[in-house]
mmCIF file of C-alpha atoms in Angstrom:
data_model
loop_
_atom_site.group_PDB
_atom_site.id
_atom_site.type_symbol
_atom_site.label_atom_id
_atom_site.label_comp_id
_atom_site.label_asym_id
_atom_site.label_seq_id
_atom_site.Cartn_x
_atom_site.Cartn_y
_atom_site.Cartn_z
ATOM 1 C CA MET A 15 -17.385 36.964 2.962
ATOM 2 C CA ASN A 16 -16.838 34.354 5.707
ATOM 3 C CA ILE A 17 -13.232 33.165 5.302
ATOM 4 C CA ALA A 18 -14.077 29.937 7.159
ATOM 5 C CA LYS A 19 -16.262 28.918 4.226
ATOM 6 C CA VAL A 20 -13.530 29.539 1.614
ATOM 7 C CA ASP A 21 -11.680 26.529 0.220
ATOM 8 C CA LEU A 22 -8.058 27.697 0.441
ATOM 9 C CA ASN A 23 -7.106 25.248 -2.316
ATOM 10 C CA LEU A 24 -8.879 27.666 -4.660
ATOM 11 C CA LEU A 25 -6.182 30.254 -3.962
ATOM 12 C CA VAL A 26 -3.563 27.752 -5.088
ATOM 13 C CA TYR A 27 -5.616 27.123 -8.235
ATOM 14 C CA LEU A 28 -5.838 30.858 -8.956
ATOM 15 C CA ASP A 29 -2.121 31.359 -8.384
ATOM 16 C CA VAL A 30 -1.235 28.649 -10.920
ATOM 17 C CA LEU A 31 -3.943 29.703 -13.389
ATOM 18 C CA LEU A 32 -2.660 33.266 -13.471
ATOM 19 C CA ARG A 33 0.914 32.084 -13.812
ATOM 20 C CA GLU A 34 0.184 29.566 -16.593
ATOM 21 C CA GLY A 35 -2.615 31.444 -18.389
ATOM 22 C CA SER A 36 -4.167 28.112 -19.365
ATOM 23 C CA VAL A 37 -6.592 25.704 -17.704
ATOM 24 C CA THR A 38 -4.818 22.721 -19.303
ATOM 25 C CA ARG A 39 -1.320 23.762 -18.248
ATOM 26 C CA ALA A 40 -2.508 24.684 -14.756
ATOM 27 C CA ALA A 41 -4.155 21.257 -14.378
ATOM 28 C CA ASN A 42 -0.935 19.548 -15.480
ATOM 29 C CA GLN A 43 1.092 21.680 -13.073
ATOM 30 C CA LEU A 44 -1.102 20.618 -10.144
ATOM 31 C CA SER A 45 -1.479 17.004 -11.369
ATOM 32 C CA ILE A 46 -5.272 17.223 -11.463
ATOM 33 C CA THR A 47 -7.705 16.682 -14.319
ATOM 34 C CA GLN A 48 -8.750 19.475 -16.661
ATOM 35 C CA PRO A 49 -12.435 19.147 -15.583
ATOM 36 C CA ALA A 50 -11.344 19.561 -11.956
ATOM 37 C CA MET A 51 -9.399 22.714 -12.838
ATOM 38 C CA SER A 52 -12.305 24.083 -14.894
ATOM 39 C CA ASN A 53 -14.588 23.481 -11.929
ATOM 40 C CA GLY A 54 -12.080 25.280 -9.701
ATOM 41 C CA LEU A 55 -12.084 28.284 -12.036
ATOM 42 C CA LYS A 56 -15.891 28.390 -11.948
ATOM 43 C CA ARG A 57 -15.829 28.381 -8.143
ATOM 44 C CA LEU A 58 -13.204 31.144 -8.139
ATOM 45 C CA ARG A 59 -15.372 33.276 -10.421
ATOM 46 C CA ASP A 60 -18.301 32.758 -8.040
ATOM 47 C CA LEU A 61 -16.100 33.575 -5.044
ATOM 48 C CA PHE A 62 -14.676 36.845 -6.419
ATOM 49 C CA LYS A 63 -17.723 37.781 -8.511
ATOM 50 C CA ASP A 64 -15.393 38.340 -11.463
ATOM 51 C CA PRO A 65 -14.493 36.348 -14.635
ATOM 52 C CA LEU A 66 -10.788 36.489 -13.585
ATOM 53 C CA LEU A 67 -9.618 34.931 -16.875
ATOM 54 C CA VAL A 68 -11.256 35.771 -20.195
ATOM 55 C CA ARG A 69 -10.606 33.980 -23.477
ATOM 56 C CA THR A 70 -9.248 36.387 -26.117
ATOM 57 C CA SER A 71 -7.263 36.069 -29.357
ATOM 58 C CA ASP A 72 -4.151 36.013 -27.182
ATOM 59 C CA GLY A 73 -5.441 33.136 -25.061
ATOM 60 C CA MET A 74 -6.724 33.337 -21.482
ATOM 61 C CA THR A 75 -6.251 36.986 -20.394
ATOM 62 C CA PRO A 76 -6.503 38.048 -16.720
ATOM 63 C CA THR A 77 -9.007 40.722 -15.803
ATOM 64 C CA LYS A 78 -8.096 43.887 -13.875
ATOM 65 C CA ARG A 79 -9.388 42.255 -10.688
ATOM 66 C CA ALA A 80 -7.221 39.167 -11.293
ATOM 67 C CA LEU A 81 -4.097 41.298 -11.819
ATOM 68 C CA GLU A 82 -4.805 43.050 -8.512
ATOM 69 C CA LEU A 83 -5.200 39.737 -6.725
ATOM 70 C CA GLN A 84 -2.151 38.013 -8.204
ATOM 71 C CA PRO A 85 0.635 39.595 -6.061
ATOM 72 C CA ILE A 86 -1.514 39.410 -2.921
ATOM 73 C CA ILE A 87 -2.283 35.706 -3.338
ATOM 74 C CA ARG A 88 1.344 34.901 -4.270
ATOM 75 C CA ASP A 89 2.542 36.682 -1.113
ATOM 76 C CA VAL A 90 0.003 34.898 1.103
ATOM 77 C CA LEU A 91 0.837 31.467 -0.349
ATOM 78 C CA SER A 92 4.584 32.064 -0.091
ATOM 79 C CA LYS A 93 4.299 32.953 3.591
ATOM 80 C CA LEU A 94 2.040 29.960 4.232
ATOM 81 C CA GLU A 95 4.387 27.568 2.434
ATOM 82 C CA SER A 96 7.331 28.945 4.387
ATOM 83 C CA SER A 97 5.557 28.641 7.728
ATOM 84 C CA ILE A 98 4.575 24.990 7.243
ATOM 85 C CA GLN A 99 7.814 23.859 5.602
ATOM 86 C CA PRO A 100 9.260 20.979 7.655
ATOM 87 C CA GLU A 101 12.402 21.740 9.615
ATOM 88 C CA THR A 102 14.385 19.190 7.631
ATOM 89 C CA ASP A 103 13.948 17.991 4.079
ATOM 90 C CA PHE A 104 13.200 14.363 3.350
ATOM 91 C CA ASN A 105 16.421 12.332 3.115
ATOM 92 C CA PRO A 106 15.838 9.032 1.291
ATOM 93 C CA ALA A 107 19.305 7.735 2.207
ATOM 94 C CA THR A 108 18.448 7.724 5.922
ATOM 95 C CA SER A 109 14.645 7.530 5.956
ATOM 96 C CA ALA A 110 13.011 4.367 7.336
ATOM 97 C CA ARG A 111 9.549 5.301 6.049
ATOM 98 C CA THR A 112 7.032 2.735 4.782
ATOM 99 C CA PHE A 113 5.139 3.633 1.597
ATOM 100 C CA ARG A 114 1.878 1.776 0.998
ATOM 101 C CA ILE A 115 1.085 1.394 -2.678
ATOM 102 C CA MET A 116 -1.996 -0.187 -4.197
ATOM 103 C CA THR A 117 -0.794 -1.786 -7.388
ATOM 104 C CA SER A 118 -2.018 -4.201 -10.021
ATOM 105 C CA ASP A 119 -0.123 -7.368 -10.849
ATOM 106 C CA TYR A 120 0.817 -5.738 -14.163
ATOM 107 C CA ALA A 121 2.442 -2.720 -12.488
ATOM 108 C CA GLU A 122 4.014 -4.875 -9.780
ATOM 109 C CA SER A 123 5.651 -7.151 -12.362
ATOM 110 C CA THR A 124 7.035 -4.284 -14.413
ATOM 111 C CA LEU A 125 7.354 -0.838 -12.822
ATOM 112 C CA LEU A 126 7.563 -1.902 -9.172
ATOM 113 C CA LEU A 127 10.138 -4.584 -9.914
ATOM 114 C CA GLU A 128 12.471 -1.891 -11.229
ATOM 115 C CA LEU A 129 11.551 0.526 -8.420
ATOM 116 C CA VAL A 130 12.591 -1.980 -5.741
ATOM 117 C CA GLY A 131 16.008 -2.275 -7.358
ATOM 118 C CA ARG A 132 16.404 1.502 -7.442
ATOM 119 C CA LEU A 133 15.403 1.802 -3.768
ATOM 120 C CA ALA A 134 18.016 -0.754 -2.722
ATOM 121 C CA ASN A 135 20.721 1.618 -3.938
ATOM 122 C CA SER A 136 19.355 5.057 -3.054
ATOM 123 C CA ALA A 137 17.041 4.408 -0.077
ATOM 124 C CA PRO A 138 18.035 1.110 1.596
ATOM 125 C CA ASN A 139 15.894 1.600 4.726
ATOM 126 C CA ILE A 140 12.639 2.459 2.970
ATOM 127 C CA THR A 141 9.953 -0.251 2.928
ATOM 128 C CA LEU A 142 7.273 -0.793 0.277
ATOM 129 C CA ASP A 143 3.943 -2.297 1.335
ATOM 130 C CA LEU A 144 2.318 -3.411 -1.935
ATOM 131 C CA ILE A 145 -1.453 -3.896 -1.692
ATOM 132 C CA THR A 146 -3.780 -5.480 -4.246
ATOM 133 C CA PRO A 147 -6.701 -3.519 -5.756
ATOM 134 C CA SER A 148 -9.181 -5.802 -3.967
ATOM 135 C CA ASP A 149 -7.843 -4.641 -0.584
ATOM 136 C CA VAL A 150 -8.314 -0.909 -1.192
ATOM 137 C CA THR A 151 -11.165 1.547 -1.700
ATOM 138 C CA PHE A 152 -11.156 5.075 -3.108
ATOM 139 C CA HIS A 153 -11.766 6.274 0.448
ATOM 140 C CA ASP A 154 -8.521 4.670 1.701
ATOM 141 C CA VAL A 155 -6.491 6.619 -0.848
ATOM 142 C CA GLU A 156 -8.482 9.835 -0.355
ATOM 143 C CA GLN A 157 -7.810 9.713 3.401
ATOM 144 C CA GLY A 158 -4.086 9.134 2.874
ATOM 145 C CA LYS A 159 -4.155 5.650 4.429
ATOM 146 C CA VAL A 160 -2.624 4.409 1.182
ATOM 147 C CA ASP A 161 0.134 6.573 -0.251
ATOM 148 C CA MET A 162 -0.567 5.844 -3.880
ATOM 149 C CA ALA A 163 -2.589 3.758 -6.319
ATOM 150 C CA ILE A 164 -0.893 2.523 -9.496
ATOM 151 C CA ASN A 165 -3.148 0.851 -12.035
ATOM 152 C CA ARG A 166 -5.119 1.333 -15.234
ATOM 153 C CA PHE A 167 -8.177 3.300 -14.135
ATOM 154 C CA ASP A 168 -11.412 3.663 -16.071
ATOM 155 C CA GLU A 169 -12.220 6.706 -13.924
ATOM 156 C CA LEU A 170 -11.000 8.478 -10.781
ATOM 157 C CA PRO A 171 -12.586 10.967 -8.353
ATOM 158 C CA LEU A 172 -11.897 14.581 -9.322
ATOM 159 C CA SER A 173 -10.344 15.175 -5.890
ATOM 160 C CA PHE A 174 -7.434 12.844 -6.679
ATOM 161 C CA HIS A 175 -4.136 14.001 -8.099
ATOM 162 C CA GLN A 176 -3.031 11.769 -10.945
ATOM 163 C CA LYS A 177 -0.283 11.347 -13.512
ATOM 164 C CA VAL A 178 0.211 9.025 -16.462
ATOM 165 C CA ILE A 179 3.283 6.854 -15.868
ATOM 166 C CA TRP A 180 3.408 5.444 -19.387
ATOM 167 C CA TYR A 181 1.365 4.271 -22.346
ATOM 168 C CA ASP A 182 1.756 0.613 -23.286
ATOM 169 C CA THR A 183 0.925 -1.351 -26.411
ATOM 170 C CA PHE A 184 -0.071 -5.037 -26.558
ATOM 171 C CA ALA A 185 1.737 -8.259 -27.457
ATOM 172 C CA CYS A 186 0.676 -11.883 -27.886
ATOM 173 C CA VAL A 187 2.540 -14.521 -25.889
ATOM 174 C CA MET A 188 2.568 -18.195 -26.894
ATOM 175 C CA SER A 189 4.716 -21.270 -26.565
ATOM 176 C CA LYS A 190 7.348 -21.808 -29.242
ATOM 177 C CA THR A 191 5.624 -25.133 -29.982
ATOM 178 C CA HIS A 192 2.199 -23.505 -30.491
ATOM 179 C CA PRO A 193 0.864 -24.063 -34.025
ATOM 180 C CA LEU A 194 0.447 -20.295 -34.450
ATOM 181 C CA ALA A 195 4.145 -19.698 -33.851
ATOM 182 C CA SER A 196 4.773 -20.508 -37.512
ATOM 183 C CA HIS A 197 1.406 -19.578 -39.065
ATOM 184 C CA TYR A 198 0.038 -16.458 -37.431
ATOM 185 C CA ASP A 199 -2.700 -14.144 -38.700
ATOM 186 C CA LEU A 200 -6.130 -12.920 -37.580
ATOM 187 C CA GLU A 201 -7.894 -16.049 -38.830
ATOM 188 C CA THR A 202 -5.640 -18.474 -36.946
ATOM 189 C CA TYR A 203 -5.635 -16.169 -33.880
ATOM 190 C CA LEU A 204 -9.430 -16.407 -33.675
ATOM 191 C CA LYS A 205 -9.389 -20.193 -34.114
ATOM 192 C CA ALA A 206 -6.960 -20.591 -31.203
ATOM 193 C CA GLN A 207 -7.859 -20.662 -27.501
ATOM 194 C CA HIS A 208 -6.957 -17.752 -25.243
ATOM 195 C CA ILE A 209 -6.174 -16.554 -21.726
ATOM 196 C CA TRP A 210 -7.892 -13.381 -20.507
ATOM 197 C CA VAL A 211 -6.107 -11.306 -17.879
ATOM 198 C CA SER A 212 -7.073 -7.931 -16.444
ATOM 199 C CA LYS A 213 -7.736 -6.022 -13.233
ATOM 200 C CA THR A 214 -8.423 -2.321 -13.086
ATOM 201 C CA GLY A 215 -9.600 0.170 -10.500
ATOM 202 C CA PHE A 216 -10.377 -0.526 -6.865
ATOM 203 C CA GLY A 217 -12.414 -2.912 -4.772
ATOM 204 C CA VAL A 218 -13.338 -6.556 -4.806
ATOM 205 C CA GLY A 219 -13.678 -8.073 -8.270
ATOM 206 C CA VAL A 220 -16.613 -10.172 -9.446
ATOM 207 C CA GLY A 221 -16.783 -13.205 -11.662
ATOM 208 C CA ILE A 222 -16.572 -12.908 -15.426
ATOM 209 C CA ASP A 223 -19.401 -13.826 -17.793
ATOM 210 C CA PRO A 224 -17.708 -14.831 -21.083
ATOM 211 C CA ASN A 225 -20.857 -13.809 -22.979
ATOM 212 C CA GLU A 226 -20.655 -10.187 -21.821
ATOM 213 C CA VAL A 227 -18.015 -9.265 -24.376
ATOM 214 C CA GLN A 228 -18.454 -5.528 -23.848
ATOM 215 C CA LYS A 229 -17.223 -5.928 -20.254
ATOM 216 C CA LEU A 230 -14.099 -7.939 -21.059
ATOM 217 C CA GLY A 231 -11.815 -4.987 -21.675
ATOM 218 C CA TRP A 232 -9.585 -3.512 -24.346
ATOM 219 C CA VAL A 233 -8.664 -6.591 -26.398
ATOM 220 C CA ASP A 234 -12.181 -7.944 -26.750
ATOM 221 C CA ALA A 235 -13.699 -4.500 -27.233
ATOM 222 C CA GLU A 236 -11.508 -3.989 -30.289
ATOM 223 C CA LEU A 237 -12.379 -7.432 -31.658
ATOM 224 C CA THR A 238 -16.057 -6.595 -31.241
ATOM 225 C CA LYS A 239 -15.573 -3.460 -33.356
ATOM 226 C CA ILE A 240 -14.496 -5.624 -36.304
ATOM 227 C CA GLY A 241 -17.245 -8.179 -35.660
ATOM 228 C CA LYS A 242 -14.974 -10.845 -34.171
ATOM 229 C CA GLN A 243 -14.761 -12.752 -30.883
ATOM 230 C CA ARG A 244 -12.003 -14.917 -29.446
ATOM 231 C CA ASP A 245 -12.374 -18.225 -27.614
ATOM 232 C CA ILE A 246 -11.353 -17.577 -23.983
ATOM 233 C CA ARG A 247 -10.671 -20.701 -21.920
ATOM 234 C CA VAL A 248 -8.995 -19.182 -18.837
ATOM 235 C CA PHE A 249 -9.792 -15.985 -16.929
ATOM 236 C CA THR A 250 -7.148 -14.716 -14.488
ATOM 237 C CA ARG A 251 -6.171 -11.467 -12.782
ATOM 238 C CA HIS A 252 -2.468 -12.338 -12.607
ATOM 239 C CA TYR A 253 -0.035 -11.622 -15.416
ATOM 240 C CA HIS A 254 2.592 -14.080 -14.218
ATOM 241 C CA ALA A 255 -0.034 -16.824 -14.188
ATOM 242 C CA ALA A 256 -1.093 -15.927 -17.725
ATOM 243 C CA LEU A 257 2.521 -15.982 -18.897
ATOM 244 C CA GLN A 258 3.191 -19.367 -17.300
ATOM 245 C CA ILE A 259 0.007 -20.880 -18.728
ATOM 246 C CA ALA A 260 0.830 -19.578 -22.192
ATOM 247 C CA LYS A 261 4.332 -21.008 -21.862
ATOM 248 C CA ARG A 262 3.149 -24.500 -20.902
ATOM 249 C CA GLN A 263 -0.163 -24.850 -22.775
ATOM 250 C CA ASN A 264 -1.435 -24.188 -26.287
ATOM 251 C CA LEU A 265 -3.147 -20.968 -25.178
ATOM 252 C CA ILE A 266 -2.420 -17.395 -26.245
ATOM 253 C CA ALA A 267 -2.113 -14.522 -23.774
ATOM 254 C CA THR A 268 -2.625 -11.047 -25.249
ATOM 255 C CA LEU A 269 -1.025 -8.718 -22.713
ATOM 256 C CA PRO A 270 0.406 -5.225 -22.330
ATOM 257 C CA SER A 271 3.822 -5.330 -23.972
ATOM 258 C CA LYS A 272 5.849 -4.470 -20.869
ATOM 259 C CA ALA A 273 4.344 -7.473 -19.060
ATOM 260 C CA ALA A 274 4.833 -9.757 -22.056
ATOM 261 C CA LYS A 275 8.500 -8.763 -22.309
ATOM 262 C CA ILE A 276 9.172 -10.340 -18.926
ATOM 263 C CA PHE A 277 9.685 -13.539 -20.980
ATOM 264 C CA LYS A 278 11.422 -11.926 -23.963
ATOM 265 C CA ASP A 279 14.674 -13.834 -23.293
ATOM 266 C CA ASP A 280 12.962 -17.198 -22.715
ATOM 267 C CA PRO A 281 13.727 -19.417 -25.744
ATOM 268 C CA SER A 282 10.530 -21.426 -25.195
ATOM 269 C CA ILE A 283 8.326 -18.323 -25.645
ATOM 270 C CA VAL A 284 7.339 -16.453 -28.807
ATOM 271 C CA LEU A 285 6.093 -12.837 -28.819
ATOM 272 C CA ARG A 286 3.947 -11.556 -31.692
ATOM 273 C CA GLU A 287 2.168 -8.286 -32.393
ATOM 274 C CA PRO A 288 -1.648 -8.615 -32.262
ATOM 275 C CA PRO A 289 -3.122 -9.253 -35.751
ATOM 276 C CA PHE A 290 -5.543 -6.330 -35.223
ATOM 277 C CA ASP A 291 -5.308 -2.807 -33.812
ATOM 278 C CA ILE A 292 -5.531 -2.293 -30.041
ATOM 279 C CA PRO A 293 -5.147 1.297 -28.741
ATOM 280 C CA PRO A 294 -2.408 1.820 -26.138
ATOM 281 C CA ILE A 295 -3.415 1.761 -22.468
ATOM 282 C CA ALA A 296 -2.366 4.253 -19.793
ATOM 283 C CA LEU A 297 -0.780 3.194 -16.508
ATOM 284 C CA LYS A 298 -1.461 5.927 -13.956
ATOM 285 C CA MET A 299 -0.525 6.800 -10.410
ATOM 286 C CA ALA A 300 -3.104 8.550 -8.236
ATOM 287 C CA TRP A 301 -2.813 10.047 -4.766
ATOM 288 C CA SER A 302 -4.661 12.122 -2.185
ATOM 289 C CA ALA A 303 -4.462 15.902 -1.968
ATOM 290 C CA LEU A 304 -3.518 15.315 1.687
ATOM 291 C CA LEU A 305 -0.143 13.933 0.581
ATOM 292 C CA HIS A 306 0.470 16.130 -2.441
ATOM 293 C CA HIS A 307 2.913 18.477 -0.669
ATOM 294 C CA ASP A 308 4.551 15.866 1.565
ATOM 295 C CA ALA A 309 8.322 15.933 0.919
ATOM 296 C CA GLY A 310 8.723 12.145 1.028
ATOM 297 C CA HIS A 311 5.760 11.639 -1.258
ATOM 298 C CA ILE A 312 7.094 14.178 -3.741
ATOM 299 C CA TRP A 313 10.413 12.305 -3.772
ATOM 300 C CA LEU A 314 8.679 8.961 -4.381
ATOM 301 C CA ARG A 315 6.596 10.363 -7.260
ATOM 302 C CA ARG A 316 9.704 11.780 -8.895
ATOM 303 C CA LEU A 317 11.570 8.501 -8.478
ATOM 304 C CA ILE A 318 8.700 6.547 -10.041
ATOM 305 C CA GLY A 319 8.714 8.982 -12.958
ATOM 306 C CA GLU A 320 12.457 8.474 -13.426
ATOM 307 C CA VAL A 321 12.137 4.679 -13.301
ATOM 308 C CA ALA A 322 9.277 4.749 -15.812
ATOM 309 C CA ALA A 323 11.260 7.009 -18.168
ATOM 310 C CA ASP A 324 14.197 4.606 -18.072
ATOM 311 C CA MET A 325 11.860 1.736 -19.000
ATOM 312 C CA GLN A 326 10.472 3.416 -22.129
#
């Protein structure tokens, strides 16, 4: 076997797989997808010419070969981790690092707003460079040029680490003077005029064709399932714009609840639950394997998780 051709990440995968005894738990531990972990296990089996983990009535059971490898791989990884450990740990109180984060308007208006406040107290010299999805490609994140992407992703490359920040429901925002504020049901919702707002993924967006309902996203996809369609008058990619338009005009904005609640204390705004079912959406953060073990990056991911938990 030519060691130069071996992906050393596979040894990390095997170490966690043997420790967890589960593809799902190992994937969660490494913040990768289950398909990516399953693919890693397949490559490990090819590499060692052994099943390594076999499904039995007790779950995933290591083979004799796997049990022989486990202490060797743990020892090798421990020595490697020790040798590359930075001389000093990351200190957020004194660090002047800049973190570049690709983020949607939705995440910027909710999660990032709270994160900035937390940084002011615990890491006053750290700078956030917030970049829009249109300015970033998958390649930028993969190469570590962007520290993190925070958005609602339809799909992500298997090489990315990812974690769900939260699941969010939907709410309808309208002016207090809107006719629906006092008479609100599915029938009147469909007769009203609406604001569409969304931006997911990476790259430059393209114009919207109102007739291509299947491409309009979660709200309209669910309406289509019940044979309905709403009358959209404004298309925007900015949640604050949608909120302001809904506040000043007789238009309804159906938004993720955490964005809608930005105006929850505004007496001129009314929030209503959608008059039909819309499944919750997942806000995720994704990052490159190149930054996964970086001490500062680990700290930032933990802080984002803490902020998100406090916002639930």
